[in-house]
XYZ file of C-alpha atoms in Angstrom:
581
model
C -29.549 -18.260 57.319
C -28.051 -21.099 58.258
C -24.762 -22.391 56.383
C -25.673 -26.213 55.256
C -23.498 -29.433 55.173
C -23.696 -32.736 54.251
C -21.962 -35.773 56.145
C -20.773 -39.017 54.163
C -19.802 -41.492 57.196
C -20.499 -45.336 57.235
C -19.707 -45.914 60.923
C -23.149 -44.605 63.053
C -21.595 -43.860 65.979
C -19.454 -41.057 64.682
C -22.136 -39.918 61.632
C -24.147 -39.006 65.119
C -21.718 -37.273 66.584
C -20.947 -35.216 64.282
C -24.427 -34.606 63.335
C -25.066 -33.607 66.653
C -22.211 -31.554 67.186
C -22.382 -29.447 63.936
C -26.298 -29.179 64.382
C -25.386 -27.628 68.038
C -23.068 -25.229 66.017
C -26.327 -24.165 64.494
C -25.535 -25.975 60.904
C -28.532 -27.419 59.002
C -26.843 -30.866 58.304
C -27.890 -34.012 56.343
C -26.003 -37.316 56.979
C -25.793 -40.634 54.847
C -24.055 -43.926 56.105
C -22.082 -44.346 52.102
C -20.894 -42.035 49.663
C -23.784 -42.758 47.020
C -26.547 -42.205 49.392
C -24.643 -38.887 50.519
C -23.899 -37.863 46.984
C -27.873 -37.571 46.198
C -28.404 -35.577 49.350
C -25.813 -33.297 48.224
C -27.493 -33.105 44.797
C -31.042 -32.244 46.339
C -29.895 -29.887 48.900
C -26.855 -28.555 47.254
C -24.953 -27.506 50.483
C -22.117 -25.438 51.417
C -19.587 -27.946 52.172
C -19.473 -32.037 52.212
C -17.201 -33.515 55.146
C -16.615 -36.989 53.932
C -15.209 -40.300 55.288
C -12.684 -41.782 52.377
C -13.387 -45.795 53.531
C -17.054 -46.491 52.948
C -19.190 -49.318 51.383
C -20.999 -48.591 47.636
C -19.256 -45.448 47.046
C -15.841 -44.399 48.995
C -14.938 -40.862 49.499
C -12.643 -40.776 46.785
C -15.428 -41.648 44.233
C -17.609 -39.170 45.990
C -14.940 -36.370 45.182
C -15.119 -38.109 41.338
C -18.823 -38.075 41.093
C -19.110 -34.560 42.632
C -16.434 -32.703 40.491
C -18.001 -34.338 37.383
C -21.538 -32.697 37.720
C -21.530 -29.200 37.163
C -24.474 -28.763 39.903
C -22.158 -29.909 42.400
C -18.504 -29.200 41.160
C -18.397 -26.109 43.250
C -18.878 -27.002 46.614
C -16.030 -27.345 49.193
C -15.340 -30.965 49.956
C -13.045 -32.104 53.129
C -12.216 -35.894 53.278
C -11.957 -37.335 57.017
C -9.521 -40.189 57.103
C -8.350 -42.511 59.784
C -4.803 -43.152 57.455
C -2.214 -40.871 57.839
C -0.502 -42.363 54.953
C 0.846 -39.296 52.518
C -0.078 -41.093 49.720
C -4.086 -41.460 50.582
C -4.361 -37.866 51.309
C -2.746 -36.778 47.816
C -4.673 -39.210 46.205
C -7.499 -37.058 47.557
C -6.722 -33.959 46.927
C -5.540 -34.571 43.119
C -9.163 -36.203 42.954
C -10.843 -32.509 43.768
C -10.796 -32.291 47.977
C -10.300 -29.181 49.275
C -9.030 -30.192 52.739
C -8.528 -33.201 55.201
C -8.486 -34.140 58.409
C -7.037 -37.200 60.537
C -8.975 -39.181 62.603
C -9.159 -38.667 65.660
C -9.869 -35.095 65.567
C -10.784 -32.345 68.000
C -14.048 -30.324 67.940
C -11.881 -27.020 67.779
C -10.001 -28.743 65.195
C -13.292 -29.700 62.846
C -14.663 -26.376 63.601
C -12.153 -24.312 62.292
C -11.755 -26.256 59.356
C -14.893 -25.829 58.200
C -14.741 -21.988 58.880
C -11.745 -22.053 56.402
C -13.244 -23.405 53.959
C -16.784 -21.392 54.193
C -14.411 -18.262 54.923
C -12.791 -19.008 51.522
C -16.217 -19.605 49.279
C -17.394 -16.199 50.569
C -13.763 -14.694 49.648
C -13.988 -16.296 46.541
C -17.911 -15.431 45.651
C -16.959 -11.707 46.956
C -13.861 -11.816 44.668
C -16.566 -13.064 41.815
C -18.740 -10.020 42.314
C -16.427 -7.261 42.270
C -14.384 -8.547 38.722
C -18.127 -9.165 37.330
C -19.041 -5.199 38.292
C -16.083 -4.570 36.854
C -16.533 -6.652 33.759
C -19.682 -5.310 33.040
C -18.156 -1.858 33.080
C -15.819 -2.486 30.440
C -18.637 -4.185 28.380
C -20.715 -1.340 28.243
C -18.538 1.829 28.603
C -16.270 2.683 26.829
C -12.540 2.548 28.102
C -11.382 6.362 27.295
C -14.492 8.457 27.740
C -16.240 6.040 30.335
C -19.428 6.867 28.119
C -22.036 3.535 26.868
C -20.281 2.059 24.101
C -21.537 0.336 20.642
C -23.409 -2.687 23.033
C -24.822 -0.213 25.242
C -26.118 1.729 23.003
C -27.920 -0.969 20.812
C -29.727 -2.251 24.418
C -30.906 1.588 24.788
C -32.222 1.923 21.046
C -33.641 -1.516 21.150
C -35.821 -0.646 23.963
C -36.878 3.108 22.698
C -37.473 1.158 19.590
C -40.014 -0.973 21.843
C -41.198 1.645 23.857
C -42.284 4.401 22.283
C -45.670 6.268 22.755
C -46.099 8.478 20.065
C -42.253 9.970 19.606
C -39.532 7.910 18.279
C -35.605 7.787 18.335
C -33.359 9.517 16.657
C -29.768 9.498 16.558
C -27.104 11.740 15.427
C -23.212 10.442 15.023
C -20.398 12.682 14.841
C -17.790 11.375 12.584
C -14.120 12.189 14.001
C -12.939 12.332 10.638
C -9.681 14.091 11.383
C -7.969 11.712 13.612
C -5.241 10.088 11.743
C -3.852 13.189 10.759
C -4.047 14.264 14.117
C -2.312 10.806 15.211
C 0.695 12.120 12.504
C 1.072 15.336 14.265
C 1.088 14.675 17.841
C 1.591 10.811 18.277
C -0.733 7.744 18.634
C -0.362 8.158 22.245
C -2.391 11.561 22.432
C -5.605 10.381 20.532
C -7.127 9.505 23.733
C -7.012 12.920 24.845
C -8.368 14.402 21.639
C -11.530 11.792 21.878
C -12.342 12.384 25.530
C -12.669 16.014 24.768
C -14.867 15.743 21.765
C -16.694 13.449 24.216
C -16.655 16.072 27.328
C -17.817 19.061 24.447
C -20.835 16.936 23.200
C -22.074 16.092 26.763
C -21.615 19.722 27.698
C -23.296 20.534 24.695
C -26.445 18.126 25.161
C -27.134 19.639 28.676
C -27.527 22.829 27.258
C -28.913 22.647 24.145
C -32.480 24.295 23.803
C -32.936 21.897 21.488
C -32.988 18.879 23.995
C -35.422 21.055 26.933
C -37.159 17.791 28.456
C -35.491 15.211 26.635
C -34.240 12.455 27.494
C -30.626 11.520 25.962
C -27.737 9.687 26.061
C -24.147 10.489 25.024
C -22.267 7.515 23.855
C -19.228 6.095 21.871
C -20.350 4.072 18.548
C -16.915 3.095 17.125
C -13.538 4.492 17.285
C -13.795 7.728 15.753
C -17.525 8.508 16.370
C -19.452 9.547 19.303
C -23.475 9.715 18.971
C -25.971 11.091 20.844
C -29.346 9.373 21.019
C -32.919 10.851 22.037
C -35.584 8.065 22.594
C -38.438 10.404 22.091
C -37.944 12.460 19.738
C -40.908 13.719 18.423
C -41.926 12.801 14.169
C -42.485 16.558 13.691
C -39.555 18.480 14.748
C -36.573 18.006 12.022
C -32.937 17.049 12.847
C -31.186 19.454 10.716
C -31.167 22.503 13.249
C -29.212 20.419 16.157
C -27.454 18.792 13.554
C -26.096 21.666 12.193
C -24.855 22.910 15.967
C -23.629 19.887 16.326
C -21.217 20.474 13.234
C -20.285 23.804 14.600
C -19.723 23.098 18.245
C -17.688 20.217 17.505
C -15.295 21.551 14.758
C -14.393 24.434 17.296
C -10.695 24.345 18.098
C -9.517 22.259 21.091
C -6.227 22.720 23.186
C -3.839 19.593 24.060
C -0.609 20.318 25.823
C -0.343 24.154 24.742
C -0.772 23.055 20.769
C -4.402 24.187 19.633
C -5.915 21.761 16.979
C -9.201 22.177 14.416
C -10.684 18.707 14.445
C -12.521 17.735 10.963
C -15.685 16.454 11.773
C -18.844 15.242 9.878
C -22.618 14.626 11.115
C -25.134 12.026 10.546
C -28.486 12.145 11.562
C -31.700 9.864 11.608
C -34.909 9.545 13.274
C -36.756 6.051 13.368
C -38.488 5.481 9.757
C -41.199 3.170 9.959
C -43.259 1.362 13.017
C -41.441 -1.709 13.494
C -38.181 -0.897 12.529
C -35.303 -2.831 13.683
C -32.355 -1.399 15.762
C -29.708 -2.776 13.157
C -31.569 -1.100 10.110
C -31.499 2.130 11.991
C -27.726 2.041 12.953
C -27.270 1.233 9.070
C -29.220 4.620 8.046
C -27.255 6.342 10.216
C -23.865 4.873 8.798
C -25.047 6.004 5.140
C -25.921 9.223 6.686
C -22.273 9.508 8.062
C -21.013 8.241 4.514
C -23.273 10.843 2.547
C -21.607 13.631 4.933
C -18.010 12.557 5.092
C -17.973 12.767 1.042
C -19.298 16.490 1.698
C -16.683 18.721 0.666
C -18.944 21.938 2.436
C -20.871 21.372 5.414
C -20.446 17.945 6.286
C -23.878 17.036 7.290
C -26.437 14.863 6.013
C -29.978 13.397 7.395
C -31.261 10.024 6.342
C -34.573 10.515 4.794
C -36.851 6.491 4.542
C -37.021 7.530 1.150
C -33.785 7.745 0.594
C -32.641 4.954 -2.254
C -29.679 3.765 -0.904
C -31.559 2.711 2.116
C -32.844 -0.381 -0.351
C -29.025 -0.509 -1.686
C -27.875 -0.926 1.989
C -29.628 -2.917 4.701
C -32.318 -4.028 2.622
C -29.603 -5.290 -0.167
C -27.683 -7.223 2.011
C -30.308 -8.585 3.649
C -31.821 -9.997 0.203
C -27.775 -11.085 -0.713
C -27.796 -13.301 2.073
C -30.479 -15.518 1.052
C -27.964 -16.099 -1.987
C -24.588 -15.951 -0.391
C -23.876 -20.214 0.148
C -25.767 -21.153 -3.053
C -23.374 -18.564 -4.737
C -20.010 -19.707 -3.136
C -19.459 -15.926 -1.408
C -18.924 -17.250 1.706
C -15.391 -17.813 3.457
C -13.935 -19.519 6.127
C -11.258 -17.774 7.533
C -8.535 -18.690 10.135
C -6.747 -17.555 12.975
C -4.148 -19.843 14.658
C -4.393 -20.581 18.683
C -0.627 -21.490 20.544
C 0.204 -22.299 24.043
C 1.050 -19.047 26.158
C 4.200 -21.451 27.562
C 5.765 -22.108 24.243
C 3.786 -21.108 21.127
C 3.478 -24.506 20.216
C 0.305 -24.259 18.138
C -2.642 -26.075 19.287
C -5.584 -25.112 16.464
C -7.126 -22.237 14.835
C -10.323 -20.522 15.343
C -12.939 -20.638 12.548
C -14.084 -17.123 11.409
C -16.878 -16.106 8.831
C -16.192 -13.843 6.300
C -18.064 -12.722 3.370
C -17.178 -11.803 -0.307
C -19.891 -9.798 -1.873
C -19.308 -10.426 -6.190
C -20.120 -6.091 -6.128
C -19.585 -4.574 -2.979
C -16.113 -6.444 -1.627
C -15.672 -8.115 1.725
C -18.492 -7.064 4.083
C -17.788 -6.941 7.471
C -18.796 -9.406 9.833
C -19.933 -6.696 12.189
C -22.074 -5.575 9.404
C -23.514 -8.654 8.170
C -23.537 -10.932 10.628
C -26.858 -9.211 12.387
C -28.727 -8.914 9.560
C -28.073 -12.575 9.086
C -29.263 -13.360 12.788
C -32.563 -11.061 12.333
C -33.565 -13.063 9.009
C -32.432 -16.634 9.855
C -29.813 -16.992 7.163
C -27.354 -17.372 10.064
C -28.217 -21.396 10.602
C -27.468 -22.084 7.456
C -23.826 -20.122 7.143
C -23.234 -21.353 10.179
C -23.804 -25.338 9.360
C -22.078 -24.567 6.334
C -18.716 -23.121 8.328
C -18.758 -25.520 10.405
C -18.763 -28.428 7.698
C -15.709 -26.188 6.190
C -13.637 -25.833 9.674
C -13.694 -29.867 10.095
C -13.187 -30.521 6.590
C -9.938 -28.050 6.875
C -9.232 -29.583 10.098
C -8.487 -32.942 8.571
C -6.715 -31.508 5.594
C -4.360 -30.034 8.468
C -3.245 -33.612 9.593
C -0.983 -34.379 6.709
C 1.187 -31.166 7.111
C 1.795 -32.267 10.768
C 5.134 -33.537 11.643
C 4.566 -37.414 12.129
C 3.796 -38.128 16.388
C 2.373 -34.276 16.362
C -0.759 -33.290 18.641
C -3.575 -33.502 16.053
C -4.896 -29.245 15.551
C -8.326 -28.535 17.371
C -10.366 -26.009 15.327
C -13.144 -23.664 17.219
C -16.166 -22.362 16.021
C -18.816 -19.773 17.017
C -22.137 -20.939 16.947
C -24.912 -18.180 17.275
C -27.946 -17.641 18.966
C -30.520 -18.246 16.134
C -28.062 -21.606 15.732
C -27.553 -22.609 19.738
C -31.498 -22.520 19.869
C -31.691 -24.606 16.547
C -33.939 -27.879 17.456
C -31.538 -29.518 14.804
C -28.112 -28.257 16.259
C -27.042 -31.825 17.619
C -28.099 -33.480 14.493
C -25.772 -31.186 12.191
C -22.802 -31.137 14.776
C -23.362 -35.588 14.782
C -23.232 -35.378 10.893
C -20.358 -32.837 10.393
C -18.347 -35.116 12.359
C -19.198 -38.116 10.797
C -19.130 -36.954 7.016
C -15.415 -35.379 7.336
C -14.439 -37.984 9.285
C -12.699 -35.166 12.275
C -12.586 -36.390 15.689
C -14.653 -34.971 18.434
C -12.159 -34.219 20.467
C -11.032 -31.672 17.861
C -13.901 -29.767 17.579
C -14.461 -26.846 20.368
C -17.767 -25.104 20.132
C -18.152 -21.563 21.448
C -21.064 -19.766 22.353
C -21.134 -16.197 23.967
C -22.322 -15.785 27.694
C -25.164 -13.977 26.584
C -26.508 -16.847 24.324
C -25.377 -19.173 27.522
C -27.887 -17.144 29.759
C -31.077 -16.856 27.781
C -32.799 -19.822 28.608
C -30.837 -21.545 31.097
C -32.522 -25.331 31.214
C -31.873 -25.422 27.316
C -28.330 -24.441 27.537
C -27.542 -26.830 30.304
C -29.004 -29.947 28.420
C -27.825 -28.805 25.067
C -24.002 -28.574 26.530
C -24.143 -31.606 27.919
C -25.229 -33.640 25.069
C -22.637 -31.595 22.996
C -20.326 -32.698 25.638
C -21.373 -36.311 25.426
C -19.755 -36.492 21.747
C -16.255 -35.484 22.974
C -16.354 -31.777 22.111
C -14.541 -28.821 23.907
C -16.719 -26.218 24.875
C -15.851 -22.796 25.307
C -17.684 -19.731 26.588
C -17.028 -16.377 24.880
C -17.573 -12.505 25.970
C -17.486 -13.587 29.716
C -18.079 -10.820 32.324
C -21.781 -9.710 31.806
C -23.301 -9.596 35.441
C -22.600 -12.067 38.108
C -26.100 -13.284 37.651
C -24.184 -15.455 35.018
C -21.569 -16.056 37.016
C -23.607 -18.425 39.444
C -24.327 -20.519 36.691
C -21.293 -20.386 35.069
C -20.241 -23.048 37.190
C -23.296 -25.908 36.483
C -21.825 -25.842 32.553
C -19.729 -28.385 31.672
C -17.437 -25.867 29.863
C -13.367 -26.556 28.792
C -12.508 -22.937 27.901
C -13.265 -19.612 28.941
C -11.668 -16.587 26.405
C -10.808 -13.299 27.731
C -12.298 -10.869 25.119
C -9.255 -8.678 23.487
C -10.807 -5.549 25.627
C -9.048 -6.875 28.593
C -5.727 -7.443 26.761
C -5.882 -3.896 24.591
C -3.966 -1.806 26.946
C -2.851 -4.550 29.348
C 0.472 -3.731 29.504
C 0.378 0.033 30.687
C -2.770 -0.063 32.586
C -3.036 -1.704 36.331
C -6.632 -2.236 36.497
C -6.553 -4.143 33.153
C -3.744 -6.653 34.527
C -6.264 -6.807 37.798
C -9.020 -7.517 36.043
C -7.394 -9.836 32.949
C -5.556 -11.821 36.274
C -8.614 -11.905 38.436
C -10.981 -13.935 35.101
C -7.250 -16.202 35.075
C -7.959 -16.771 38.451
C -11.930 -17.250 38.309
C -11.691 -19.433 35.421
C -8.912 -21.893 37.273
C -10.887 -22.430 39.548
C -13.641 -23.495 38.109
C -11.421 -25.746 36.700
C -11.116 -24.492 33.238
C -8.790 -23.332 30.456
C -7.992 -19.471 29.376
C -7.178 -18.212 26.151
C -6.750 -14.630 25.592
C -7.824 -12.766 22.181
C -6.396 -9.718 20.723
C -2.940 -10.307 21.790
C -0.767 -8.317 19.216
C 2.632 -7.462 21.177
C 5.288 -10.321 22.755
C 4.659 -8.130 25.799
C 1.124 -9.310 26.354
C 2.150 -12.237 25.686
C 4.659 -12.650 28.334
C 2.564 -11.212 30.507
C -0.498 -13.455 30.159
C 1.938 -16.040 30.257
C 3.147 -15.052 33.565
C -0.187 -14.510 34.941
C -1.148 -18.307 34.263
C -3.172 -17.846 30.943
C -2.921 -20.762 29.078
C -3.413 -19.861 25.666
C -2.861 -17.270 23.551
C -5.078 -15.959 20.298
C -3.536 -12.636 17.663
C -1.910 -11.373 15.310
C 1.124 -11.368 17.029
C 0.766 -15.338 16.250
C -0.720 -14.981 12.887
C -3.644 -13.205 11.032
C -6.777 -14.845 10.137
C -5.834 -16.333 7.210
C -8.176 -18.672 4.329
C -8.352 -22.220 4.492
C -5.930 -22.622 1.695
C -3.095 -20.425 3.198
C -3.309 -22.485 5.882
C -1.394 -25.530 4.947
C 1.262 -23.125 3.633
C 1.704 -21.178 6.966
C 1.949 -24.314 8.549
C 5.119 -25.449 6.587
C 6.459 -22.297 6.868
C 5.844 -21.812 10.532
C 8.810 -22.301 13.016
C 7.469 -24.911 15.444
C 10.086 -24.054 17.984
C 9.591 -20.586 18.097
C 8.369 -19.629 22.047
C 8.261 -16.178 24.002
C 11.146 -16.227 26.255
């Protein structure tokens, strides 16, 4: 296939030539005499690269390079300007405006020519560069980082389809709880927990692939948290029990294992669940199988425990929270928590990040990992979201009068959801937060998570852009989920991309995560936007994002999420000179 190109040229003798030259060089080529006829060719045919003169009638090429960096459909493609000035000034001009190259007119045919291989030469080096940090991206978003099995995600996208699947036989899970590990972590060092957990992980997939309990199943061995592994059978079938391979399971995995000479009897506990009802919901079943692992762990004998339906605290779990929610804003439970956000160059502080938490009057703060599904299953989310939302701005403004006078006003960000991205009344509730606590657009950055970004496309693109149209920053959130995404990624008009805190974990002692963490730097610079990096909890990740261009830093090396009324506190308090030298 052809590479494509569009030419911008007002005199007709040389838009012919250089049609007819580049058409010889077996390019498909459009040509327009001005730079506004040009720029709607480049919109309809969206080619490879634009070759542009800069003096022109309606539109010059300088407003081209404008028009074309400002619309996300076009904002990728390679632009060279062709100029008959050789005046230093022009050509900066040009390239601060967006072009990627320039040449003086006259030029050669050799000269042209290999200009525009460069620049094709560098898309593909750039779109291959795109596809290998996205595989590797993905990898880290599904697998887990020290046993390389499917982590927590992973797992829910397997259960959710056996869930959806299944002819006859169900799923059912069992978790082994790694119970023992902080004693462990006391006797031989933080450092050596990795090794304990990938052989617990090694012994239960050695285990599943001989188990006579598992002839012709299907299964997968995965990582559900930090001190549990789980093993998962989509078709399991309603008539043989759990308890038998739940009770090896117990046995196997409590057996002694050896790291660096030293032997060591790992305390373990097993949970076990099959799927209760038709119907029933992924989240619901990974809540069964937490009581399960509860039930067990406060087992002083064999450690094991199978969810029954019947069970009653099934109602005082899922079910309970679920009916809570309904409640929660009505009732005052809900709090808006946060984090602070500094520049990686000098810690000034820039905003916070707005983050939901939620005070149950019985059962204590629930965990947003806990609660925040549930929420999204039965709607409740839209309504805790608009209501966080109206609490970050109103804090936001509060925030002003404990700034030194001249100061940078804060920016706070906020998550919105899926249930609330797809909300018909979304715009109308961001327009009337804005207006009612009197904050200023511009300090107000939305984020939404790639996957959210990628489910319907057309929506996404026109919802951004009217977001955009108010001022607002927009930000996109657990990047790196296929490069499908990655092609589009560029057609948002997005401010911020945040590198998720698994690429800063182990940063600092592990080469692939400084490739990786530098290569999304990289990706996201040039597409033109900002990086801020979660999870940073050492001044050594710090310095080192700093030194690999990141431009903002997020942890609790900066400051915990904190409540709204700390805030004002931490912010006297707070040493605005303080930097990462």
């Amino acid at each position: 296939m052809s590479h494509r190109i569009v030419i911008a040229e007002d005199e007709a003798d040389i838009r012919a030539n250089l049609t007819r030259l580049l058409t010889l060089e077996d390019y498909e080529v459009w040509a327009a005499p001005n730079g506004r006829e040009a720029f709607q060719l480049v919109r309809q045919h969206l080619p490879d690269l634009v070759l542009s003169d800069v003096m022109m009638p309606e539109m010059t090429g300088h407003q081209l390079v404008q028009a074309l960096r400002a619309d996300p459909l076009t904002a990728h493609i390679p632009t060279v300007l062709l100029t008959a000035k050789a005046d230093r000034g022009d050509v900066r001009e040009g390239m601060n405006l967006g072009a990627d190259d320039y040449l003086t007119k006259p030029f050669h045919r050799d000269e042209l020519l290999a200009c525009i291989r460069a620049q094709m030469e560098k898309a593909a080096t750039l779109q291959l560069a795109a596809r290998k940090l996205a595989s590797q991206a993905h990898q880290m978003a599904h697998f887990d980082a020290v046993t390389s099995l499917p982590n927590r995600s992973h797992l829910l996208l397997l259960l959710d389809q056996a869930l959806k699947e299944q002819k006859g036989h169900g799923p059912a899970m069992w978790v082994i709880g790694l119970d023992s590990l902080p004693q462990m972590a006391q006797i031989m060092g933080v450092g050596q927990l990795d090794g304990v957990v990938r052989q617990m992980a090694q012994r239960l997939s050695m285990l599943a692939s001989t188990s006579e309990h598992l002839v012709e199943c299907r299964y997968t061995v995965g990582r559900l948290g930090e001190d549990r592994l789980v093993l998962l059978v989509p078709n399991w079938s309603a008539e043989q029990p759990l308890d038998p391979l739940a009770l090896v399971l117990l046995d196997t995995m409590s057996a002694a294992i050896s790291l660096e000479g030293q032997e060591q009897f790992p305390v373990v506990s097993v949970g076990a669940c099959a799927q209760a009802i038709q119907g029933e919901r992924s989240d619901a079943m990974l809540a069964r199988l937490d009581i399960a692992l509860t039930a067990a762990r406060a087992r002083s004998a064999q450690r094991m425990v199978v969810h029954q339906p019947s069970s009653t605290s099934d109602l005082s779990a899922t079910f309970r929270l679920h009916n809570d929610l309904h409640r929660c804003i009505e009732r005052k439970e809900l709090q808006a928590f946060f984090q602070p956000q500094v520049m990686a160059q000098n810690s000034s502080l820039i905003g916070f990040e707005a983050l939901m938490r939620w005070r149950h009057p019985e059962l204590g703060l629930i965990s947003p990992v806990r609660f925040i599904p549930i929420a999204e299953d039965n709607g409740q989310i839209v309504p805790m979201g608009a209501w966080v939302l109206q609490e970050a701005c109103k804090q936001a403004m509060l925030w002003q009068a404990h700034m030194p006078a001249g100061a940078v006003p804060l920016r706070v960000a906020v998550n919105l959801s899926l249930r609330q991205f797809s909300d018909p009344r979304l715009l109308h509730h961001v327009r009337c937060t804005l207006e009612s606590t009197g904050l200023n657009a511009t300090q107000l950055e939305l984020e939404i998570t790639e996957s959210t970004a990628m489910l319907d496309l057309q929506h996404t693109l026109e919802v951004l852009r009217q977001l955009k149209a108010m001022g607002l920053k927009l930000a996109i959130d657990d990047f790196g989920t296929g490069y499908s995404s990655l092609s589009y990624l560029k057609r948002f008009p997005l401010d911020v991309l945040k590198v998720d805190q698994s690429f800063v974990r182990q940063l600092c002692n592990n080469r692939e995560d400084q490739a990786i963490a530098g290569a999304v730097i990289n990706l996201a610079h040039s597409l033109g936007l900002d990086v801020i990096a979660e999870g940073v909890e050492t001044e050594d990740q710090h310095r080192l994002l700093r030194d690999m261009g990141c431009d903002q830093i997020q942890g609790y090396l900066h400051g915990k999420p904190m409540p709204g009324d700390d805030v004002a506190l931490w912010l006297q308090n707070r040493d605005h000179g303080t930097s990462i030298s």
